[in-house]
């Protein structure tokens, strides 16, 4: 049974690490009901929780939770002593304290940017937490701490992120920056291709075509010229040879 529980915890932790960026040390916000259940079931939260989550954990609470435990009197005195050992995280209710459940809900607003786990036995609070994506929920059952499986809202959010619908803008910028550093994205200078200039008309094609009659006349004229030159040369040769033949 313990091995199966550890397998489920490891699987759920992998989901939150891979999809929502949870890292060690894990920030775990606990309310008075969780501390009371741990006291009643003799669970050592500080010793057992890191081993269950598979990494270092920082146990935290808020001033509103401590104020609520003080107001409930002796019945929750032991739970108050346990909660006082944890780190106190600043909330926005310093002047006007609210209930512990309302305070914890305010700590995970805007997408749970600090990656808090929430430990509570309050069913109403747990139901509200499940409506917010990326918030792991811890509770105690049968003398053991249990990490609840990802809620339907968290699963839907991951599916939407995989289709690139809900990726935050700062994550897109960091992804593009990493791609450029690794040389996976071509810069704008590579993308812009130089357009060839429109070539002008061929100068030879612009010449006027000669008529066939003109071409034939020019050809005949050149032939006549060449034939005249040949006749002159032959005539000159005969004149030179004439006297020599007479002396002979």
C-alpha positions as MATLAB code, in Angstrom:
seq = 'XXXXXXXXXXXXXXXXXXXXXXXXXXXXXXXXXXXXXXXXXXXXXXXXXXXXXXXXXXXXXXXXXXXXXXXXXXXXXXXXXXXXXXXXXXXXXXXXXXXXXXXXXXXXXXXXXXXXXXXXXXXXXXXXXXXXXXXXXXXXXXXXXXXXXXXXXXXXXXXXXXXXXXXXXXXXXXXXXXXXXXXXXXXXXXXXXXXXXXXXXXXXXXXXXXXXXXXXXXXXXXXXXXXXXXXXXXXXXXXXXXXXXXXX';
ca = [
       0.000    0.000    0.000;
       2.835    2.386    0.856;
       4.618    1.644   -2.461;
       1.438    2.369   -4.415;
       0.969    5.651   -2.555;
       4.546    6.675   -3.330;
       4.048    5.866   -7.020;
       0.945    8.040   -7.177;
       2.766   10.863   -5.412;
       5.720   10.619   -7.812;
       3.404   10.665  -10.827;
       1.465   13.679   -9.546;
       4.671   15.524   -8.668;
       5.966   14.914  -12.185;
       2.797   16.457  -13.574;
       3.249   19.677  -11.599;
       6.991   19.862  -12.213;
       6.736   19.403  -15.956;
       3.629   21.477  -16.648;
       3.707   24.218  -13.995;
       7.397   24.590  -13.164;
       7.418   23.406   -9.534;
      10.968   23.105   -8.145;
      12.697   22.414   -4.858;
      12.391   23.551   -2.192;
       8.635   23.055   -2.457;
       6.573   25.801   -0.812;
       3.795   24.223    1.293;
       1.146   26.494    2.843;
      -0.682   24.807    5.735;
      -3.812   25.869    7.591;
      -5.002   25.073   11.100;
      -7.137   22.090   10.067;
      -4.131   20.313    8.549;
      -2.022   20.951   11.652;
      -4.829   19.670   13.877;
      -5.178   16.476   11.800;
      -1.420   15.893   11.909;
      -1.448   16.288   15.688;
      -4.378   13.913   16.079;
      -2.811   11.247   13.825;
       0.712   11.722   15.266;
       2.228   12.735   11.927;
       5.566   14.524   11.919;
       5.017   16.938    9.050;
       8.538   18.349    8.925;
      10.139   14.895    8.836;
       7.686   12.989    6.648;
       6.572   15.480    4.019;
       9.924   15.960    2.191;
      10.291   12.211    1.762;
       6.752   11.928    0.431;
       7.170   14.794   -2.061;
      10.598   13.562   -3.111;
      12.478   16.755   -2.302;
      13.151   19.530    0.191;
      10.077   21.378    1.410;
       9.531   24.689    3.190;
       6.535   24.598    5.521;
       4.715   27.934    5.614;
       1.621   29.589    6.999;
       0.176   33.105    7.222;
      -0.671   35.585    9.971;
      -4.359   35.135    9.271;
      -4.090   31.382    9.956;
      -2.285   32.045   13.248;
      -4.861   34.663   14.250;
      -7.660   32.239   13.500;
      -6.062   29.513   15.639;
      -5.632   31.969   18.520;
      -9.280   32.964   18.329;
     -10.449   29.328   18.541;
      -8.992   28.900   22.040;
      -7.707   25.837   23.850;
      -9.240   23.273   21.514;
      -6.719   24.113   18.816;
      -3.845   25.139   21.060;
      -1.704   22.192   19.922;
      -2.347   23.018   16.264;
      -1.339   26.610   16.946;
       1.962   25.473   18.463;
       2.691   23.397   15.360;
       1.815   26.244   12.980;
       4.008   28.685   14.886;
       7.061   26.607   13.952;
       6.550   27.289   10.262;
       7.693   30.261    8.197;
       5.156   33.070    8.110;
       4.488   34.377    4.616;
       3.280   37.917    4.132;
      -0.299   38.327    3.006;
      -2.310   41.412    2.097;
      -4.402   41.311    5.302;
      -1.933   42.761    7.757;
      -4.332   45.368    9.134;
      -7.586   43.486    8.623;
      -7.112   39.732    9.157;
      -9.482   37.355    7.346;
     -10.267   33.685    7.784;
      -7.521   31.169    7.120;
      -9.266   29.741    4.051;
      -9.806   33.183    2.500;
      -6.176   34.088    3.171;
      -4.829   30.926    1.528;
      -7.008   31.519   -1.526;
      -5.568   35.013   -1.859;
      -2.042   33.567   -1.790;
      -2.630   31.532   -4.957;
      -4.259   34.243   -7.055;
      -3.048   35.108  -10.572;
      -2.041   31.570  -11.472;
      -0.174   30.646   -8.269;
       3.060   32.460   -9.245;
       4.949   31.304   -6.118;
       4.089   27.625   -6.772;
       2.443   26.946   -3.432;
       1.132   23.589   -2.286;
      -1.938   23.906   -0.045;
      -2.419   21.565    2.904;
      -5.920   21.594    4.377;
      -8.711   19.396    5.704;
     -11.348   22.012    4.886;
     -13.558   20.472    2.186;
     -15.011   23.795    1.105;
     -11.530   25.278    0.692;
     -10.373   22.169   -1.191;
     -13.284   22.478   -3.607;
     -12.366   26.108   -4.353;
      -8.696   25.231   -4.827;
      -9.591   22.582   -7.409;
     -11.203   25.289   -9.519;
      -7.806   26.966   -9.917;
      -5.238   25.372  -12.218;
      -1.743   24.502  -11.044;
      -2.351   24.283   -7.277;
      -1.382   20.931   -5.671;
      -3.616   19.902   -2.795;
      -2.436   17.971    0.272;
      -4.655   16.348    2.879;
      -4.453   13.674    5.577;
      -6.395   10.432    5.357;
      -5.978    7.177    7.276;
      -3.005    8.472    9.252;
      -1.059    9.376    6.087;
      -0.476   12.492    4.011;
      -1.831   12.317    0.476;
      -1.164   14.483   -2.562;
      -4.424   14.731   -4.472;
      -4.455   13.934   -8.174;
      -4.488   16.918  -10.565;
      -7.888   18.539  -10.802;
      -9.945   18.661  -13.974;
      -9.174   22.385  -14.224;
      -5.427   21.724  -14.109;
      -5.711   19.036  -16.787;
      -7.739   21.347  -19.032;
      -5.205   24.133  -18.529;
      -2.338   21.856  -19.553;
      -4.219   20.741  -22.646;
      -4.827   24.355  -23.599;
      -1.164   25.219  -23.070;
      -0.137   22.352  -25.310;
      -2.205   23.882  -28.090;
      -0.445   27.210  -27.492;
      -3.571   29.016  -26.304;
      -2.658   30.004  -22.760;
       1.135   30.329  -22.834;
       2.029   33.537  -20.967;
       3.694   36.229  -23.043;
       6.894   36.224  -20.946;
       7.271   32.476  -21.543;
       6.867   32.981  -25.298;
       9.596   35.634  -25.235;
      11.958   33.394  -23.266;
      11.304   30.488  -25.646;
      12.027   32.669  -28.681;
      15.185   33.984  -27.005;
      16.431   30.460  -26.329;
      15.726   29.440  -29.919;
      17.730   32.400  -31.216;
      20.637   31.578  -28.882;
      20.663   27.986  -30.105;
      20.498   29.103  -33.723;
      17.127   27.464  -34.331;
      15.483   30.630  -35.642;
      16.696   32.580  -38.654;
      17.025   36.289  -38.163;
      15.058   38.786  -40.196;
      18.021   39.444  -42.504;
      17.967   35.812  -43.606;
      14.240   35.786  -44.101;
      14.177   38.838  -46.435;
      15.189   37.817  -49.913;
      16.523   40.378  -52.378;
      14.176   40.889  -55.229;
      15.676   40.926  -58.686;
      15.365   44.227  -60.477;
      13.263   44.168  -63.602;
      15.640   43.741  -66.515;
      15.411   46.260  -69.320;
      14.660   45.272  -72.903;
      17.364   43.624  -74.982;
      19.040   46.374  -77.060;
      19.325   44.043  -80.068;
      15.622   43.467  -80.042;
      15.033   47.220  -80.270;
      16.732   47.493  -83.669;
      14.457   47.939  -86.625;
      14.111   44.920  -88.798;
      15.390   45.355  -92.278;
      13.214   44.562  -95.235;
      14.052   41.593  -97.417;
      14.521   43.786 -100.508;
      17.076   45.952  -98.742;
      18.956   42.916  -97.466;
      19.199   41.349 -100.944;
      20.311   44.640 -102.502;
      23.008   45.101  -99.863;
      24.232   41.549 -100.394;
      24.402   42.008 -104.179;
      26.218   45.326 -103.762;
      28.862   43.764 -101.521;
      29.301   40.910 -104.009;
      29.852   43.406 -106.851;
      32.465   45.273 -104.822;
      34.415   42.133 -104.054;
      34.293   41.015 -107.703;
      35.597   44.427 -108.892;
      38.492   44.249 -106.454;
      39.433   40.823 -107.718;
      39.366   42.042 -111.363;
      41.663   44.956 -110.584;
      44.180   42.669 -108.923;
      44.227   40.274 -111.864;
      44.527   43.165 -114.318;
      47.498   44.608 -112.483;
      49.271   41.265 -112.583;
      48.866   40.986 -116.373;
      50.325   44.439 -116.955;
      53.434   43.640 -114.980;
      54.057   40.350 -116.770;
      53.651   41.938 -120.275;
      57.170   43.492 -120.757;
      58.997   40.444 -119.469;
      57.301   38.245 -121.990;
      58.151   40.780 -124.800;
      61.921   40.715 -124.049;
      61.866   36.969 -124.056;
];
